[in-house]
Amino acid sequence: MDGSKLVKMANQIAAFFAAEQDRKVAVENVAGHLKRFWDPRMRREFLALFDTGGDHGMSELVVAALKTHRATLEPTSQ
Amino acid sequence: MTTTIYVPRDSAALSVGADDVAALLAQHAKAQQLEVRIVRNGSHGMLWLEPLVEVATAQGRIAYGPVTPADLPALFAANFLQGGAHPLRLGKTKEIPYFAQQTRLTFARCGITDPLCTDDYVAHGGLAGLQKALLQKPAEIVAVLVQSGLRGRGGAGFPAGIKWRTVLGAPADQKYIACNADEGDSGTFSDRMLIEGDPYMLLEGMTIAGLAVGATEGYIYLRSEYPDARTVLSEAITRARAKGWLGNNVLGSGKQFEVFLRIGAGSYICGEETAMLESLEGKRGMVRPKPPLPAIAGLFGKPTVINNVMTLAAVPCILAQGGDHYASFGVGRSKGTLPFQLAGNIKHGGLVEVPLGITLRALLYDFGGGTITGRPIRAVQVGGPLGAYLPASKFDLPLDYEAFAAAGFMVGHGGIVVFDDSVDMQAMARYAMEFCAIESCGKCTPCRIGSTRGVEVIDKIARGHRREQNVQLLRDLCDTLANASLCAMGGLTPMPVLSALDYFPEDFTKN
Amino acid sequence: MYSNKVLDNGTPARTSTKTVALQIDGVQITVPEGTSVMRAATDAGVKVPKLCATDSLEAFGSCRLCLVEIEGRRGYPASCTTPCEPGMKVKTQSKKLATLRRSTMELYISDHPLDCLTCPANGNCELQDMAGVVGLRDVRYGYDGENHLQAEKDTSNPYFTFDPTKCIVCSRCVRACEEIQGTFALTVEGRGFGSKIAPGPTDFLSSECVSCGACVQACPTATLMEKTIADAGQPDHSVVTTCAYCGVGCSFRAEMKGNEVVRMVPNKDGKANHGHSCVKGRFAWGYATHPDRVKKPMIRRQITDPWREVSWEEAIGYAASEIKRIQAKYGRGSVGGITSSRCTNEETYLVQKLVRAAFGNNNVDTCARVCHSPTGYGLRQTLGESAGTQDFDSVDETDCVILIGANPTDGHPVFASRMKQRLRQGAGLIVIDPRRIDIVRMPHVEANFHLQLKPGANVAVLNAIAHVIATENLAKLDYITARCDLAEFAKWDAFIRLPKNSPEALEAETGVPAVQIRGAARLFASVPNGSIYYGLGVTEHSQGSTTVMAIANLAMLTGNLGRKGVGVNPLRGQNNVQGSCDMGSFPHEFPGYRHVSDPTVRELFSTSWGVPLDGEPGLRIPNMFDAAIDGSFKALYVQGEDIAQSDPDTKHVLRALEAMECIIVQDIFFNETAKYAHVILPGSSFLEKDGTFTNAERRISRVRKVMPPLAGLADWEATMAFAKALGYPMHYTHPEQIMAEIASLTPTFAGVSYDKIERLGSIQWPCNDKAPNGTPVMHEGQFVRGKGRFMVTEYIATEERTSRRFPLILTTGRILSQYNVGAQTRRTQNATWHDADVLEIHPHDAEQRGIKDGEFVALQSRKGDTALRAVVTERMQPGVVYTTFHHPESGANVVTTENSDWATNCPEYKVTAVQVTPNGKPSKWQQEFASFEGVQDSLLPKKDA
């Protein structure tokens, strides 16, 4: 899928959760939202994009979420 | 030395040239280098004498009338400024029998003072009632009114004190006083005469009503056909505000009362109290069903005292002189005075304020002097266009609410219209139906359709078409109107019709 | 209209807890204080003749037929206007009363045409009935008197006629227009005998009339008469059902002659509408039998092929084989489905079940994605349940309404009338909307504040209001302490008090003077009961979910949740959008909003459905489009939604559709999406099936079949056949069994059954052991999630900004006479009022561009361009333009962008940077649209001559 669109969507999610003062919780919330609402192929492609190196315009919080919660975000099916 | 001359500004006087008389009088005086002060007073109510010019002399006010501009040279020549003799000289105003025989409580000042002069008003006893009221608790004011026995002078005759007590007892964040000045009855003019001749008295009465029931706003609903009254009243309200008689601090008491003037739009039905409320609220003038009583849910849905001008104008006198003083006039449950208005085919038309209980005969002949035409009086309509036509056999009936009601008549607003023996009572019955048809608000069916059918049925009777059946139909229709109408408009229309049919049946059998 | 089959109590019910006991014709009866003698009589089983009284209107007292005798009272009081008093003894029949009634009726009939036998109201005319009741035998006045028999009939309204010759001037129509609808279009002209009903100085069509039908409903004679009845005659039976237009969910009686609807009449007992209606539900139902209805299944290999009409078996067999082929080739996740918010709960449930169980993935979504998905998310986060908190009746007890991003007088007219009733009683109104919508100032209604914000600034305005309430110490701290999570509140409180959230600091962003925001905040915080109503102007933004949370914050902050008169009230767009969400139409949730990753829930469904279920969320609609263009999503089963017209960035949507190998469209019309489809399954309208709809107040109401499906199968039957062909047979013989399954699997529906709905009329979920009769008001005592949770709602502006190239903001919406994509309403005479979408523009912006009112203009965004007519109006603020999307050829969504809500991907329909230029000509897209439409039309089977 269009990688830049995925980045934009993830950044929007992170922007909302950035208001959380507790950094750990903020990172968890971003990852949690991606896990709960993104179809596996979206997460897979997003992780793949991330794995190509560089941030591709991902916000710092998105990057942190991907790093910290990578295992959770890996699809379990399909 | 300056001489004070009184030339009424009342509409009745104006209609017969009072303004011209006043203007020319000033010119003549100037030309003759006489110093005069012309006061435009209210009318004394002797309308056949208007314009009634008075001159203040050492002996008191001397009346001349009716004065036309053409009379002025002769009057000056007769030295009328000193009370000189002239065929128009009527003597001292207060000794003119028509006037002297009255009991003027409500119209005590009317004709005597300059209507808009606040000093004049106070000098002649104005504000005494309000000052007393300011010292009393609301319930005490209401008690004085109950004691006075004053009944609504608009027509229904409901005890004013009881109505006030209901409003006083109705809890609300806002209450109103609504003054009905939509004086629409044919042949009546007392409200107008008072507004034009002594407007502060009405404002004082409304303010007392406000204090009595806890209302801080009053609305006067004045008919549009009274432009002179409108001018006087709006100026009076402005001046009363300026003097602190109205506003946030009435006479320095800290109490609040404000009066607003609203003008009707030419509808008779808006004189019906609930239609008046609709009109005051800016809506189409349609009758409201009761209950709720306006005393509980009236203007803008709030508890409201609705009284007419005569009722509210009687209040200052009652407060000033006491409820028992007012109650000492009149008969039975009809206490106090009623300003009757003599009109129609009558020699001495005008306003006659006398205690209730006087006979029609005394009014018609002792005051009125019979017809202008000199022919015998055949019928008298008492109580406006919806009042009964009385035949001569009923002229000894005392004019009190109960006696009239018992005989199937009504005193109403005290209007008396006189007809001589040339009157066609079938035409008068038709007129009554036609009046109802023209003035009906159109809400309830008996009045909306019935009045039009009434005219048609009377026309059939007049044409001699199935006369007997149609007379019966007319009576049935009157029964429906009387018993099924929503308000008094339809409910009372049968009164003139049936009285014509009952007392003058001969007029319904000729083609 | 009058129906002698519906009991009319004459005057409205009173609710006082005090009672009054009295006797009527010897029958002892106890009624609430304030009840009229007439209504008490009806309660006592005593009928009093009447004409001007009807129980939907306050007593008027004009017809004088209902006179009674009351012991100890003079005269003959009207029973409608006389309140009951303790100990009253009332006689409704006497010789005198009979005489008065008969003579009054005699007067009526003396001005009425004697054409009963040819009158459309014949058999259902209250005047006719009353003439019979009072025993009128003769009209002694004759018929040659003055009358209205030559008055001219007004036929201007497309749906009803006004025949003044038959009018009895009871004012029921005028009062209905005022008291119920609140439009004040009608009046009585003239007076006395000359009194006549008039829609102002003009005819009905050109008047202020909104054709809600309240006047027609109220008319006791044939004066105001539906044209369908004049044409078809009186109905022979009727069936209670639920309107299939907006989310108000009005209850109607479908009046029938055999299988043919002759009239839709709002049901007095309907708890959502209490007998009121709007022009759509009341009159615009003719689409159901429009010649354009698709009546036969069709298939084709490619969209360039002509359509072939086939049997249901062949069509479904083909669809199933394609799904199997595609899954085999591209994987299990390459197919998906879209449920319809127009269809019943049962049908929606089946489609999601089919996707999850037969397709074997969670790629199911619904049109709520593009409207109220942020409501579901935002309210779930804050309060714990994805639904509005109140019933509609709640508005009767509110003291101040905040109306944000909703235009109920157009979008939810029946509820708007209800709200206006309360506003006329004196409740405060704060409107937050970029446009000066009608309710800002209407007859006897005026907003205390209209915060005319810039599109996109909702969060900023709501934060500013909350800031004022917090910093001026107007918050209801006792309520918050008792009911909310205090740690979350503390975080939020610290955030909201920041100077950056003050109305002054945000003035430039919001465009609203700070003093107005402060005034509005103080008003809202000062009233005992404050309520918030909102619509798509809240959700269809990149911060839609944030805005919903800000609304919930504000309600908690002011203690306005958990009782009547308050609450957070999303006004749902479509008839069953609440239901389709409840039924598990979202890709991440099973019915009852339970996440697919929850193993216990998955186990429950897996056991019931007999198949393993996927625990990963599926694709949402916009993701489906992206995946389709990307090549991983190849087939779509879409029931009752026209994604090609309704979804944003049309060109992107069409590219996605073109990229798919099999699109199965199930719809009642050959819609825009169908042009890209390979299989057409004819849909069934709401008149052709049984089921339930759930409205915006969570009210589950029955939809009842009044005619057989035009194409033979109801939608749920077609879905079952499809499932079977896919190898997953379903075994329902009636939708009732589907509801039983839903109830068994969904805790909030556990107590719902058709039997119970039959008994109660309708049920508001949650309905279970804790609330066996349903739940009109949620969160009483405590929030569904336990403690209410304040969410920090940082204002993050949309990326969609004006620029030199696109200096204006386009926002989109709806109008009264048209509905959504217009597929239904365009096929009715509602087109009389709105036959094309227009662009509303402020005079200043128009002047600057040399645009004249009515001129064709070009509308361009970075996404695309189109052309439509301009309407120059001061309803707009400078810098903002507005249009609707009811007509496909206007291409409003060619212009809208792919921006969407951060949490739910709900598209940002409400903010698009555009340019408007004069001398518009059909855009390239519009020309292509027209030619493609021509091609597709030619591929359709020839219609029978």
PDB file of N, CA, C and O in Angstrom, chain C residues 533-581:
ATOM      1  N   TYR C 533     -25.931  18.247  21.304  1.00  0.00           N
ATOM      2  CA  TYR C 533     -26.378  17.507  20.129  1.00  0.00           C
ATOM      3  C   TYR C 533     -25.389  17.767  19.000  1.00  0.00           C
ATOM      4  O   TYR C 533     -24.978  18.909  18.808  1.00  0.00           O
ATOM      5  N   TYR C 534     -25.023  16.719  18.294  1.00  0.00           N
ATOM      6  CA  TYR C 534     -24.053  16.955  17.229  1.00  0.00           C
ATOM      7  C   TYR C 534     -24.273  16.021  16.053  1.00  0.00           C
ATOM      8  O   TYR C 534     -25.007  15.039  16.134  1.00  0.00           O
ATOM      9  N   GLY C 535     -23.634  16.384  14.960  1.00  0.00           N
ATOM     10  CA  GLY C 535     -23.789  15.598  13.745  1.00  0.00           C
ATOM     11  C   GLY C 535     -22.460  15.447  13.041  1.00  0.00           C
ATOM     12  O   GLY C 535     -21.384  15.477  13.652  1.00  0.00           O
ATOM     13  N   LEU C 536     -22.543  15.316  11.725  1.00  0.00           N
ATOM     14  CA  LEU C 536     -21.356  15.001  10.940  1.00  0.00           C
ATOM     15  C   LEU C 536     -20.381  16.159  10.860  1.00  0.00           C
ATOM     16  O   LEU C 536     -19.219  15.976  10.504  1.00  0.00           O
ATOM     17  N   GLY C 537     -20.859  17.347  11.215  1.00  0.00           N
ATOM     18  CA  GLY C 537     -19.941  18.486  11.301  1.00  0.00           C
ATOM     19  C   GLY C 537     -18.913  18.300  12.394  1.00  0.00           C
ATOM     20  O   GLY C 537     -17.917  19.016  12.463  1.00  0.00           O
ATOM     21  N   VAL C 538     -19.164  17.341  13.279  1.00  0.00           N
ATOM     22  CA  VAL C 538     -18.201  17.005  14.322  1.00  0.00           C
ATOM     23  C   VAL C 538     -17.276  15.878  13.872  1.00  0.00           C
ATOM     24  O   VAL C 538     -16.060  15.930  14.042  1.00  0.00           O
ATOM     25  N   THR C 539     -17.894  14.848  13.267  1.00  0.00           N
ATOM     26  CA  THR C 539     -17.125  13.628  13.025  1.00  0.00           C
ATOM     27  C   THR C 539     -16.292  13.661  11.745  1.00  0.00           C
ATOM     28  O   THR C 539     -15.222  13.069  11.698  1.00  0.00           O
ATOM     29  N   GLU C 540     -16.800  14.327  10.724  1.00  0.00           N
ATOM     30  CA  GLU C 540     -16.138  14.233   9.418  1.00  0.00           C
ATOM     31  C   GLU C 540     -14.982  15.238   9.292  1.00  0.00           C
ATOM     32  O   GLU C 540     -14.994  16.151   8.466  1.00  0.00           O
ATOM     33  N   HIS C 541     -14.030  15.050  10.173  1.00  0.00           N
ATOM     34  CA  HIS C 541     -12.843  15.904  10.224  1.00  0.00           C
ATOM     35  C   HIS C 541     -11.640  15.041  10.566  1.00  0.00           C
ATOM     36  O   HIS C 541     -11.796  13.957  11.117  1.00  0.00           O
ATOM     37  N   SER C 542     -10.455  15.573  10.331  1.00  0.00           N
ATOM     38  CA  SER C 542      -9.272  14.802  10.699  1.00  0.00           C
ATOM     39  C   SER C 542      -9.172  14.686  12.221  1.00  0.00           C
ATOM     40  O   SER C 542      -8.481  13.818  12.736  1.00  0.00           O
ATOM     41  N   GLN C 543      -9.901  15.581  12.953  1.00  0.00           N
ATOM     42  CA  GLN C 543      -9.939  15.442  14.417  1.00  0.00           C
ATOM     43  C   GLN C 543     -11.331  15.032  14.885  1.00  0.00           C
ATOM     44  O   GLN C 543     -11.762  15.406  15.966  1.00  0.00           O
ATOM     45  N   GLY C 544     -12.053  14.261  14.057  1.00  0.00           N
ATOM     46  CA  GLY C 544     -13.416  13.876  14.424  1.00  0.00           C
ATOM     47  C   GLY C 544     -13.490  13.192  15.780  1.00  0.00           C
ATOM     48  O   GLY C 544     -14.300  13.555  16.636  1.00  0.00           O
ATOM     49  N   SER C 545     -12.611  12.216  15.998  1.00  0.00           N
ATOM     50  CA  SER C 545     -12.647  11.484  17.267  1.00  0.00           C
ATOM     51  C   SER C 545     -12.267  12.389  18.435  1.00  0.00           C
ATOM     52  O   SER C 545     -12.842  12.301  19.517  1.00  0.00           O
ATOM     53  N   THR C 546     -11.315  13.270  18.201  1.00  0.00           N
ATOM     54  CA  THR C 546     -10.914  14.199  19.261  1.00  0.00           C
ATOM     55  C   THR C 546     -12.093  15.092  19.651  1.00  0.00           C
ATOM     56  O   THR C 546     -12.318  15.374  20.823  1.00  0.00           O
ATOM     57  N   THR C 547     -12.832  15.531  18.632  1.00  0.00           N
ATOM     58  CA  THR C 547     -13.963  16.401  18.904  1.00  0.00           C
ATOM     59  C   THR C 547     -15.017  15.674  19.734  1.00  0.00           C
ATOM     60  O   THR C 547     -15.577  16.232  20.675  1.00  0.00           O
ATOM     61  N   VAL C 548     -15.292  14.432  19.376  1.00  0.00           N
ATOM     62  CA  VAL C 548     -16.270  13.657  20.144  1.00  0.00           C
ATOM     63  C   VAL C 548     -15.811  13.546  21.594  1.00  0.00           C
ATOM     64  O   VAL C 548     -16.598  13.717  22.526  1.00  0.00           O
ATOM     65  N   MET C 549     -14.506  13.313  21.784  1.00  0.00           N
ATOM     66  CA  MET C 549     -14.000  13.220  23.157  1.00  0.00           C
ATOM     67  C   MET C 549     -14.121  14.572  23.870  1.00  0.00           C
ATOM     68  O   MET C 549     -14.454  14.627  25.058  1.00  0.00           O
ATOM     69  N   ALA C 550     -13.881  15.650  23.149  1.00  0.00           N
ATOM     70  CA  ALA C 550     -14.003  16.982  23.757  1.00  0.00           C
ATOM     71  C   ALA C 550     -15.448  17.248  24.179  1.00  0.00           C
ATOM     72  O   ALA C 550     -15.705  17.899  25.198  1.00  0.00           O
ATOM     73  N   ILE C 551     -16.388  16.730  23.394  1.00  0.00           N
ATOM     74  CA  ILE C 551     -17.805  16.871  23.737  1.00  0.00           C
ATOM     75  C   ILE C 551     -18.108  16.087  25.024  1.00  0.00           C
ATOM     76  O   ILE C 551     -18.762  16.592  25.938  1.00  0.00           O
ATOM     77  N   ALA C 552     -17.591  14.869  25.086  1.00  0.00           N
ATOM     78  CA  ALA C 552     -17.807  14.067  26.294  1.00  0.00           C
ATOM     79  C   ALA C 552     -17.151  14.736  27.504  1.00  0.00           C
ATOM     80  O   ALA C 552     -17.738  14.786  28.588  1.00  0.00           O
ATOM     81  N   ASN C 553     -15.946  15.282  27.306  1.00  0.00           N
ATOM     82  CA  ASN C 553     -15.285  16.021  28.392  1.00  0.00           C
ATOM     83  C   ASN C 553     -16.184  17.132  28.914  1.00  0.00           C
ATOM     84  O   ASN C 553     -16.366  17.310  30.110  1.00  0.00           O
ATOM     85  N   LEU C 554     -16.740  17.898  27.972  1.00  0.00           N
ATOM     86  CA  LEU C 554     -17.550  19.063  28.349  1.00  0.00           C
ATOM     87  C   LEU C 554     -18.804  18.624  29.115  1.00  0.00           C
ATOM     88  O   LEU C 554     -19.206  19.266  30.093  1.00  0.00           O
ATOM     89  N   ALA C 555     -19.393  17.514  28.670  1.00  0.00           N
ATOM     90  CA  ALA C 555     -20.582  17.018  29.356  1.00  0.00           C
ATOM     91  C   ALA C 555     -20.243  16.566  30.772  1.00  0.00           C
ATOM     92  O   ALA C 555     -20.979  16.850  31.725  1.00  0.00           O
ATOM     93  N   MET C 556     -19.104  15.893  30.926  1.00  0.00           N
ATOM     94  CA  MET C 556     -18.703  15.456  32.274  1.00  0.00           C
ATOM     95  C   MET C 556     -18.345  16.657  33.147  1.00  0.00           C
ATOM     96  O   MET C 556     -18.715  16.727  34.314  1.00  0.00           O
ATOM     97  N   LEU C 557     -17.667  17.607  32.541  1.00  0.00           N
ATOM     98  CA  LEU C 557     -17.206  18.794  33.278  1.00  0.00           C
ATOM     99  C   LEU C 557     -18.380  19.552  33.883  1.00  0.00           C
ATOM    100  O   LEU C 557     -18.286  20.122  34.974  1.00  0.00           O
ATOM    101  N   THR C 558     -19.495  19.561  33.171  1.00  0.00           N
ATOM    102  CA  THR C 558     -20.662  20.316  33.637  1.00  0.00           C
ATOM    103  C   THR C 558     -21.692  19.398  34.291  1.00  0.00           C
ATOM    104  O   THR C 558     -22.814  19.816  34.539  1.00  0.00           O
ATOM    105  N   GLY C 559     -21.301  18.164  34.529  1.00  0.00           N
ATOM    106  CA  GLY C 559     -22.200  17.228  35.234  1.00  0.00           C
ATOM    107  C   GLY C 559     -23.420  16.861  34.436  1.00  0.00           C
ATOM    108  O   GLY C 559     -24.472  16.577  35.008  1.00  0.00           O
ATOM    109  N   ASN C 560     -23.293  16.871  33.134  1.00  0.00           N
ATOM    110  CA  ASN C 560     -24.471  16.694  32.293  1.00  0.00           C
ATOM    111  C   ASN C 560     -24.542  15.321  31.629  1.00  0.00           C
ATOM    112  O   ASN C 560     -24.683  15.212  30.408  1.00  0.00           O
ATOM    113  N   LEU C 561     -24.461  14.276  32.425  1.00  0.00           N
ATOM    114  CA  LEU C 561     -24.644  12.921  31.899  1.00  0.00           C
ATOM    115  C   LEU C 561     -25.346  12.077  32.959  1.00  0.00           C
ATOM    116  O   LEU C 561     -25.137  12.278  34.156  1.00  0.00           O
ATOM    117  N   GLY C 562     -26.196  11.185  32.515  1.00  0.00           N
ATOM    118  CA  GLY C 562     -26.772  10.230  33.451  1.00  0.00           C
ATOM    119  C   GLY C 562     -28.161  10.554  33.952  1.00  0.00           C
ATOM    120  O   GLY C 562     -28.613   9.992  34.938  1.00  0.00           O
ATOM    121  N   ARG C 563     -28.863  11.469  33.290  1.00  0.00           N
ATOM    122  CA  ARG C 563     -30.260  11.739  33.664  1.00  0.00           C
ATOM    123  C   ARG C 563     -30.965  12.372  32.460  1.00  0.00           C
ATOM    124  O   ARG C 563     -30.331  12.662  31.441  1.00  0.00           O
ATOM    125  N   LYS C 564     -32.264  12.596  32.595  1.00  0.00           N
ATOM    126  CA  LYS C 564     -33.018  13.242  31.518  1.00  0.00           C
ATOM    127  C   LYS C 564     -32.559  14.691  31.339  1.00  0.00           C
ATOM    128  O   LYS C 564     -32.149  15.337  32.305  1.00  0.00           O
ATOM    129  N   GLY C 565     -32.682  15.195  30.137  1.00  0.00           N
ATOM    130  CA  GLY C 565     -32.436  16.621  29.913  1.00  0.00           C
ATOM    131  C   GLY C 565     -30.997  16.966  29.586  1.00  0.00           C
ATOM    132  O   GLY C 565     -30.686  18.117  29.328  1.00  0.00           O
ATOM    133  N   VAL C 566     -30.101  15.969  29.628  1.00  0.00           N
ATOM    134  CA  VAL C 566     -28.676  16.268  29.448  1.00  0.00           C
ATOM    135  C   VAL C 566     -28.114  15.380  28.335  1.00  0.00           C
ATOM    136  O   VAL C 566     -28.835  14.947  27.443  1.00  0.00           O
ATOM    137  N   GLY C 567     -26.823  15.115  28.406  1.00  0.00           N
ATOM    138  CA  GLY C 567     -26.258  14.053  27.580  1.00  0.00           C
ATOM    139  C   GLY C 567     -25.521  14.474  26.329  1.00  0.00           C
ATOM    140  O   GLY C 567     -25.493  15.632  25.933  1.00  0.00           O
ATOM    141  N   VAL C 568     -24.906  13.463  25.759  1.00  0.00           N
ATOM    142  CA  VAL C 568     -24.161  13.591  24.512  1.00  0.00           C
ATOM    143  C   VAL C 568     -24.988  12.878  23.455  1.00  0.00           C
ATOM    144  O   VAL C 568     -25.231  11.681  23.554  1.00  0.00           O
ATOM    145  N   ASN C 569     -25.436  13.635  22.479  1.00  0.00           N
ATOM    146  CA  ASN C 569     -26.446  13.120  21.565  1.00  0.00           C
ATOM    147  C   ASN C 569     -26.000  13.208  20.119  1.00  0.00           C
ATOM    148  O   ASN C 569     -26.195  14.229  19.463  1.00  0.00           O
ATOM    149  N   PRO C 570     -25.380  12.157  19.588  1.00  0.00           N
ATOM    150  CA  PRO C 570     -25.060  12.166  18.160  1.00  0.00           C
ATOM    151  C   PRO C 570     -26.348  12.015  17.363  1.00  0.00           C
ATOM    152  O   PRO C 570     -27.165  11.149  17.669  1.00  0.00           O
ATOM    153  N   LEU C 571     -26.540  12.882  16.392  1.00  0.00           N
ATOM    154  CA  LEU C 571     -27.702  12.735  15.506  1.00  0.00           C
ATOM    155  C   LEU C 571     -27.236  11.877  14.334  1.00  0.00           C
ATOM    156  O   LEU C 571     -26.457  12.322  13.501  1.00  0.00           O
ATOM    157  N   ARG C 572     -27.681  10.648  14.321  1.00  0.00           N
ATOM    158  CA  ARG C 572     -27.213   9.689  13.327  1.00  0.00           C
ATOM    159  C   ARG C 572     -27.835   9.961  11.969  1.00  0.00           C
ATOM    160  O   ARG C 572     -28.994  10.314  11.882  1.00  0.00           O
ATOM    161  N   GLY C 573     -27.055   9.753  10.941  1.00  0.00           N
ATOM    162  CA  GLY C 573     -27.505  10.120   9.602  1.00  0.00           C
ATOM    163  C   GLY C 573     -28.519   9.167   9.008  1.00  0.00           C
ATOM    164  O   GLY C 573     -29.590   9.563   8.577  1.00  0.00           O
ATOM    165  N   GLN C 574     -28.197   7.877   8.993  1.00  0.00           N
ATOM    166  CA  GLN C 574     -29.043   6.943   8.273  1.00  0.00           C
ATOM    167  C   GLN C 574     -29.921   6.147   9.227  1.00  0.00           C
ATOM    168  O   GLN C 574     -29.610   5.981  10.405  1.00  0.00           O
ATOM    169  N   ASN C 575     -30.987   5.617   8.662  1.00  0.00           N
ATOM    170  CA  ASN C 575     -31.994   4.923   9.455  1.00  0.00           C
ATOM    171  C   ASN C 575     -31.419   3.872  10.379  1.00  0.00           C
ATOM    172  O   ASN C 575     -31.849   3.709  11.500  1.00  0.00           O
ATOM    173  N   ASN C 576     -30.412   3.133   9.897  1.00  0.00           N
ATOM    174  CA  ASN C 576     -29.906   2.055  10.746  1.00  0.00           C
ATOM    175  C   ASN C 576     -28.399   2.115  10.918  1.00  0.00           C
ATOM    176  O   ASN C 576     -27.740   1.095  11.035  1.00  0.00           O
ATOM    177  N   VAL C 577     -27.864   3.318  10.954  1.00  0.00           N
ATOM    178  CA  VAL C 577     -26.413   3.409  11.101  1.00  0.00           C
ATOM    179  C   VAL C 577     -26.009   2.986  12.504  1.00  0.00           C
ATOM    180  O   VAL C 577     -24.982   2.328  12.705  1.00  0.00           O
ATOM    181  N   GLN C 578     -26.829   3.316  13.497  1.00  0.00           N
ATOM    182  CA  GLN C 578     -26.538   2.842  14.854  1.00  0.00           C
ATOM    183  C   GLN C 578     -26.576   1.311  14.857  1.00  0.00           C
ATOM    184  O   GLN C 578     -25.668   0.652  15.368  1.00  0.00           O
ATOM    185  N   GLY C 579     -27.621   0.787  14.244  1.00  0.00           N
ATOM    186  CA  GLY C 579     -27.787  -0.660  14.226  1.00  0.00           C
ATOM    187  C   GLY C 579     -26.661  -1.362  13.500  1.00  0.00           C
ATOM    188  O   GLY C 579     -26.149  -2.377  13.966  1.00  0.00           O
ATOM    189  N   SER C 580     -26.255  -0.821  12.353  1.00  0.00           N
ATOM    190  CA  SER C 580     -25.215  -1.513  11.591  1.00  0.00           C
ATOM    191  C   SER C 580     -23.916  -1.551  12.386  1.00  0.00           C
ATOM    192  O   SER C 580     -23.167  -2.526  12.312  1.00  0.00           O
ATOM    193  N   CYS C 581     -23.663  -0.498  13.179  1.00  0.00           N
ATOM    194  CA  CYS C 581     -22.470  -0.521  14.041  1.00  0.00           C
ATOM    195  C   CYS C 581     -22.648  -1.542  15.161  1.00  0.00           C
ATOM    196  O   CYS C 581     -21.735  -2.321  15.457  1.00  0.00           O
TER     197      CYS C 581
END
